[in-house]
Every structure is written in C-alpha cells, then in structure tokens.
XYZ file of N, CA, C and O in Angstrom:
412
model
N -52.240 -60.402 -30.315
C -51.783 -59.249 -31.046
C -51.363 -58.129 -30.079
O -50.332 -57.465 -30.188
N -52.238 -58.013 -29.179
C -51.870 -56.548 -28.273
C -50.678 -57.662 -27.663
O -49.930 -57.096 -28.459
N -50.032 -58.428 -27.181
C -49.043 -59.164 -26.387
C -47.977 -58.498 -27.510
O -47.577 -57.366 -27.238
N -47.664 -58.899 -28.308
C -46.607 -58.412 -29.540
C -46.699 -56.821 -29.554
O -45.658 -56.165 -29.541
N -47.900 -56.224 -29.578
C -47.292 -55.009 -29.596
C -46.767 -54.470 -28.329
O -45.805 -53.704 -28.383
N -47.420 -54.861 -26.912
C -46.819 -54.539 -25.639
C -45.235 -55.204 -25.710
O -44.421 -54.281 -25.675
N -44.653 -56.386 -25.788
C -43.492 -56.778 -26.386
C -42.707 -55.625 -26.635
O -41.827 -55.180 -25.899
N -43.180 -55.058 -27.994
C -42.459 -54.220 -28.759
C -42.172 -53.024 -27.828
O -41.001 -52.895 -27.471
N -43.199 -52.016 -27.331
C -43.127 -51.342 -26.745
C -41.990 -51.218 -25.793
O -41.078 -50.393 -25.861
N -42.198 -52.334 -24.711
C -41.271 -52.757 -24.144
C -39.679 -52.557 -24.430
O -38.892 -51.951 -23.702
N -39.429 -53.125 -25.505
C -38.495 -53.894 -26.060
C -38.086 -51.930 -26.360
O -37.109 -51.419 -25.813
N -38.786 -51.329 -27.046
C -37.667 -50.288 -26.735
C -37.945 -49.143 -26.282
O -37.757 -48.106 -26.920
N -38.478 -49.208 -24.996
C -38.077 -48.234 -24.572
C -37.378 -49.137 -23.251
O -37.211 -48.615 -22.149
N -37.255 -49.607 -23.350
C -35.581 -50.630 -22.628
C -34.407 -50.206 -23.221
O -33.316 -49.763 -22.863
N -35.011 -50.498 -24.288
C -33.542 -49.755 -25.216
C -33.252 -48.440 -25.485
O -32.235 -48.011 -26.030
N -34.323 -47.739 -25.023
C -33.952 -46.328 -25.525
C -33.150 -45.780 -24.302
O -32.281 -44.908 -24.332
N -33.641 -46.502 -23.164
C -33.182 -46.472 -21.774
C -31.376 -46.627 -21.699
O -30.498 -45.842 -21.341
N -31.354 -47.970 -22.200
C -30.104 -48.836 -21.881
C -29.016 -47.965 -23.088
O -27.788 -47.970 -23.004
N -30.120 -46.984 -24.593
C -28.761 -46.251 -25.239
C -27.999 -44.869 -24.271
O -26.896 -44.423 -23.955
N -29.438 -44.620 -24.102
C -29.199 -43.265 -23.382
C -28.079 -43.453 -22.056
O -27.524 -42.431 -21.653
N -27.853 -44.410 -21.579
C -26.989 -44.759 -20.154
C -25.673 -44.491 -21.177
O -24.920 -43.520 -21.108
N -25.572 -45.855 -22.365
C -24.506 -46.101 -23.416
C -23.852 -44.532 -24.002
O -22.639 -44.325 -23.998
N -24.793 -43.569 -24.458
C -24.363 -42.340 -24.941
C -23.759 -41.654 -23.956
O -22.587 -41.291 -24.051
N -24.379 -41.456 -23.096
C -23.006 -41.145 -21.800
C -21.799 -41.343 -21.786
O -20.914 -40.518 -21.560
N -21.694 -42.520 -22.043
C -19.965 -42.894 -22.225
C -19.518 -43.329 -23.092
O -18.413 -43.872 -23.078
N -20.397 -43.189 -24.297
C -19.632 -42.784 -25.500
C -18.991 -41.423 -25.764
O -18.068 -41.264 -26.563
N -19.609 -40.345 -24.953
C -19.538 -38.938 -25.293
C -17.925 -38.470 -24.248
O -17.026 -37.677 -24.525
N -18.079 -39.157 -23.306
C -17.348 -38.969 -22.739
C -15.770 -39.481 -23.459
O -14.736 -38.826 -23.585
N -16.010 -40.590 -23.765
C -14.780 -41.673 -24.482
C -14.503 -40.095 -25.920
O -13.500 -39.392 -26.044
N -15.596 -40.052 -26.607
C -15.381 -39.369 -27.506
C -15.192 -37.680 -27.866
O -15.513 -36.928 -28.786
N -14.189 -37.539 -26.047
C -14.763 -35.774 -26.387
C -13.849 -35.235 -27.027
O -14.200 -34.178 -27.552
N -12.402 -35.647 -27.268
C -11.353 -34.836 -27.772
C -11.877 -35.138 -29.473
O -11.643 -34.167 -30.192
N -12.347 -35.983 -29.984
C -12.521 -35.925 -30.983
C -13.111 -34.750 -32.201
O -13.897 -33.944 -31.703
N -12.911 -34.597 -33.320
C -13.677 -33.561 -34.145
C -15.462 -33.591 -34.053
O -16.261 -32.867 -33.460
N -15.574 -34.403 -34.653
C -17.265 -34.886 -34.508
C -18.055 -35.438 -33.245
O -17.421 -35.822 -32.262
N -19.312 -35.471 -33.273
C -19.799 -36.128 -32.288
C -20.181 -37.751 -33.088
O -20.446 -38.107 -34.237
N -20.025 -38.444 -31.721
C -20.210 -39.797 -32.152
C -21.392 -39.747 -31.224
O -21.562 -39.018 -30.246
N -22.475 -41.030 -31.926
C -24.140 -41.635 -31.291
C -23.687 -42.993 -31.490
O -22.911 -43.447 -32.331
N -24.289 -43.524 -30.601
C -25.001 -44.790 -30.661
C -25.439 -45.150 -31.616
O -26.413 -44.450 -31.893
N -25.173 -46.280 -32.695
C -25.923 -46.706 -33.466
C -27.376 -47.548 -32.853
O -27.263 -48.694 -32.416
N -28.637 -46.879 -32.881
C -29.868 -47.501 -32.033
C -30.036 -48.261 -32.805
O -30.510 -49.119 -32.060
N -30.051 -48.847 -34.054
C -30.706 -50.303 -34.804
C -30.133 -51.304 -34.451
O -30.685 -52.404 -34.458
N -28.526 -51.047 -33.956
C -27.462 -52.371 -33.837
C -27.723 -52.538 -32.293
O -27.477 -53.634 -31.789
N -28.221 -51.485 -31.493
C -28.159 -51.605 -30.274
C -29.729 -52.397 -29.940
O -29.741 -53.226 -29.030
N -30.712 -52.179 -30.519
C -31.864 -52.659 -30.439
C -32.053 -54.175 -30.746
O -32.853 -55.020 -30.345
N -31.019 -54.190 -31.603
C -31.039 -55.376 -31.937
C -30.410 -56.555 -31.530
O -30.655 -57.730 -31.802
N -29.328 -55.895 -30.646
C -28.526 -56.548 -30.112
C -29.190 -56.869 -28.124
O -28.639 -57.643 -27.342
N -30.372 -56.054 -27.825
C -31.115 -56.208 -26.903
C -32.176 -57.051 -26.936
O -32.427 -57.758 -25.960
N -32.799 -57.076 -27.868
C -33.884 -58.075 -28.127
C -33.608 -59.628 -28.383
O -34.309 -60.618 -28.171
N -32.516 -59.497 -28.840
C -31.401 -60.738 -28.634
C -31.488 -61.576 -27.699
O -31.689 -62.790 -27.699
N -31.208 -60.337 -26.368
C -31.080 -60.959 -25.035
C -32.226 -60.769 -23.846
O -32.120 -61.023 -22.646
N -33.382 -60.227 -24.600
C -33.875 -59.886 -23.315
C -34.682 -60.859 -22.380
O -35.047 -60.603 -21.233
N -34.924 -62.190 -23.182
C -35.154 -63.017 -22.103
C -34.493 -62.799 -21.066
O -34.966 -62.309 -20.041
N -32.554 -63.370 -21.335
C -32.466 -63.115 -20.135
C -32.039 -62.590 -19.059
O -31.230 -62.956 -18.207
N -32.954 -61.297 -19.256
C -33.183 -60.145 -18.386
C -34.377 -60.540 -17.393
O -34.426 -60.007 -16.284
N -35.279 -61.414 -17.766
C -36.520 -62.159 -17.042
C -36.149 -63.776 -16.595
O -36.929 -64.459 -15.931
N -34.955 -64.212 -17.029
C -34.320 -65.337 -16.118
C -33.418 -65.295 -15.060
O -33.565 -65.969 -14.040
N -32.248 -64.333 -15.306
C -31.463 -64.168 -14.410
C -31.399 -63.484 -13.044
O -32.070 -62.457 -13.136
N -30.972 -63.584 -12.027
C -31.203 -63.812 -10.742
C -30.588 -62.183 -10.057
O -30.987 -61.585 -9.058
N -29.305 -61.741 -11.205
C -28.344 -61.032 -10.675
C -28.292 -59.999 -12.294
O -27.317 -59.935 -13.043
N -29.342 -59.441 -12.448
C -28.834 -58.507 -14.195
C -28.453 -57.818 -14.087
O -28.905 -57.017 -14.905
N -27.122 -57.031 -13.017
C -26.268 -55.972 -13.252
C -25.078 -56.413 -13.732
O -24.641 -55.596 -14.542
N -24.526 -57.136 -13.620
C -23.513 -57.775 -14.284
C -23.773 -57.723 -16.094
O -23.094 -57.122 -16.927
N -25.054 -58.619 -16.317
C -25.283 -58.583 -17.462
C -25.544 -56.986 -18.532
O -25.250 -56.535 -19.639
N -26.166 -56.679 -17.485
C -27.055 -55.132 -18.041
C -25.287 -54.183 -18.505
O -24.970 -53.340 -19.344
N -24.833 -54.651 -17.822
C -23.303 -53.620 -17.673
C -22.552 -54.226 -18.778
O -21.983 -53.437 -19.532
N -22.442 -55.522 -19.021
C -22.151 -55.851 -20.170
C -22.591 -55.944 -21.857
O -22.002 -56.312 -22.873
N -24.030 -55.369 -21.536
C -24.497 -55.089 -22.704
C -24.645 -53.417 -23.110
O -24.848 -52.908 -24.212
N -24.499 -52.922 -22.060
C -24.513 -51.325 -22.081
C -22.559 -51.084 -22.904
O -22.333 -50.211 -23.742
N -21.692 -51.862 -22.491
C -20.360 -51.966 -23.372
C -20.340 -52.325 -24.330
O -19.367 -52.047 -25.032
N -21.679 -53.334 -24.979
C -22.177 -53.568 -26.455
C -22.487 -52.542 -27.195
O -21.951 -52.368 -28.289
N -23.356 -51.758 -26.719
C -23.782 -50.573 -27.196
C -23.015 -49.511 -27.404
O -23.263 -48.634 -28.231
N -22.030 -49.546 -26.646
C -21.487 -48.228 -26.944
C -19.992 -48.904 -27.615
O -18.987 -48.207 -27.479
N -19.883 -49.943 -28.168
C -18.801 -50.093 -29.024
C -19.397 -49.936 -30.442
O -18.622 -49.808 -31.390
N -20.649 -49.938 -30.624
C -20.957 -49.613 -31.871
C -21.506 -48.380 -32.219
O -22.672 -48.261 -31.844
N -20.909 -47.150 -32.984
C -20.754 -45.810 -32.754
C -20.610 -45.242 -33.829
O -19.622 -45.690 -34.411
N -21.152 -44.418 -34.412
C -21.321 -44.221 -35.742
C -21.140 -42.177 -35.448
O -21.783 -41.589 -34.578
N -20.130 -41.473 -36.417
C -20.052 -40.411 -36.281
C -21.470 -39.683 -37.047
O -22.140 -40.122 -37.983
N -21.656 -38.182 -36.117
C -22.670 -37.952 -36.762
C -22.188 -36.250 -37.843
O -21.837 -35.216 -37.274
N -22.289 -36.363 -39.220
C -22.106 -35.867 -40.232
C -23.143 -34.498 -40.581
O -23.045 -34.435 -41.806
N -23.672 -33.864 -40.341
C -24.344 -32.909 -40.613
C -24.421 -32.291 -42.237
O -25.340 -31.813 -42.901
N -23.099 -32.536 -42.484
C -23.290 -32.253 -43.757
C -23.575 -33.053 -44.884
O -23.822 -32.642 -46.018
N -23.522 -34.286 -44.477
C -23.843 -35.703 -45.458
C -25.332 -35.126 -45.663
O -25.572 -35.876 -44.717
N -26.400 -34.607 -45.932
C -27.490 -34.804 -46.116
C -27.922 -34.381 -47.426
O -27.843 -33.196 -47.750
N -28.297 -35.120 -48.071
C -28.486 -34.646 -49.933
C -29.920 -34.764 -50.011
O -30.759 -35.570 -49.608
N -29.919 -33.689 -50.664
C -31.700 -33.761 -51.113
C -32.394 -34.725 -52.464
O -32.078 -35.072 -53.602
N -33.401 -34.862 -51.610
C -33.979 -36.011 -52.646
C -34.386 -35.621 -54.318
O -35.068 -34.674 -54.709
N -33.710 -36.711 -55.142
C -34.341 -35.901 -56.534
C -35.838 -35.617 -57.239
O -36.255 -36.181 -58.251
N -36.258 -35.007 -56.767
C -37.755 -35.541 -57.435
C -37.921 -36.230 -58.848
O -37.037 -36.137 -59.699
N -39.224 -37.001 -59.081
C -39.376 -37.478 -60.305
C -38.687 -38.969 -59.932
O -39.334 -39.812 -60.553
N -38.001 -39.380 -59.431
C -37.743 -41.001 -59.422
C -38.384 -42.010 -59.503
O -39.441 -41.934 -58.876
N -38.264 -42.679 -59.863
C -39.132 -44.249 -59.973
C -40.530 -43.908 -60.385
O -40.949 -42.769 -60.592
N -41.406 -45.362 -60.508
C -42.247 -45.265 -61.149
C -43.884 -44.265 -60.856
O -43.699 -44.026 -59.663
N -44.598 -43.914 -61.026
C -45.565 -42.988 -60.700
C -46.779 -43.888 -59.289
O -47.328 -43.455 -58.276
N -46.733 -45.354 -60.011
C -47.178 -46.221 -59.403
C -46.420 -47.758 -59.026
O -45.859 -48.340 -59.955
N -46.421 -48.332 -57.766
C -45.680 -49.302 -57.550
C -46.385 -50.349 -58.807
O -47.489 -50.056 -59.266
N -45.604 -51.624 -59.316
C -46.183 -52.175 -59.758
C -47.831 -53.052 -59.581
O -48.550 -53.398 -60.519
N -48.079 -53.231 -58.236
C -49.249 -54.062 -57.470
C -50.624 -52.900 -57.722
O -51.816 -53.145 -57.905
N -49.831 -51.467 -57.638
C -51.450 -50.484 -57.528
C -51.603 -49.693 -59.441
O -52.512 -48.930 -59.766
N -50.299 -50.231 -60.530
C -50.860 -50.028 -61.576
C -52.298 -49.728 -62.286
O -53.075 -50.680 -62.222
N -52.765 -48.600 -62.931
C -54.202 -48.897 -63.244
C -54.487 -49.451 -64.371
O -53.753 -49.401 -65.358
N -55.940 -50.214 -64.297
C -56.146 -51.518 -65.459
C -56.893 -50.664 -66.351
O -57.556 -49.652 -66.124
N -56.655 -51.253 -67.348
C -56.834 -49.967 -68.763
C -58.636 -51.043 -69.262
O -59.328 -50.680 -70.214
C-alpha cells in the first residue's frame, strides 16, 4: 500500500515538474494571443504515467523527456475567468441512495 502511494506521489510531482517546463513554452507560443492558455494537467498526467517506466529503462531520457514535454504542451486549454457559474443550491437528493434512512 505505502509502494502505490509513494508511486503516486512520484508520478506527480514528475509531472507537475515536466508541466511547469511545458507552460513555459506554451506561454511563450501563446503570447500574442487574447487569453492565457495552461496546460491541460489531467491529459498531461496521464499521458506521463503512460510512459514512465520508460523513464527507469532507458539509457539516454533527454531525447524522450523532450518529446513528451511537446506532448504536453500541445494539449492547451484557454483559461476563461469568466466561465464560472455558481452552484444552485437545493439539487439532488438530500441523501445519496446507499446512506437513505430506514423508517
């Protein structure tokens, strides 16, 4: 159990590493633009854990590392400030169905 969570750990702050290099040159690619563009981190995380064996097989990982850091930053999602809607209160049920109380 602690192996899986050290794993995890691992696993991203590798990635938080390998976005943060990626946002660099996304920002750069993206400065004339209106908005700011990020890194999408779920597609990028996911797209690391993918590979990170082999990051622990290969002999030579700058080649690789450089090619996955161009993964990351092709997937880029603008960031919207004003998209944010407030939640309605009162939705759905009071209780999920599983914690219902028995009469």
């Amino acid at each position: 159990m602690q192996q899986d969570f050290h794993a995890k750990v691992f696993s991203k702050n590798l990635g938080s590493l390998l976005v943060t290099a990626a946002q660099r040159d996304v920002d750069q690619r993206t400065a004339h633009r209106k908005r700011r563009y990020k890194v999408n981190f779920t597609r990028a995380l996911s797209r690391m854990t993918h590979q990170i064996v082999r990051l622990f097989t290969l002999a030579d990982v700058s080649d690789f590392l450089e090619r996955l850091l161009r993964l990351m930053a092709q997937s880029v999602e603008a960031v919207r400030p004003e998209h944010s809607y407030p939640r309605k209160p009162g939705r759905g049920p009071k209780y999920a169905t599983n914690y219902k109380r028995a009469r």
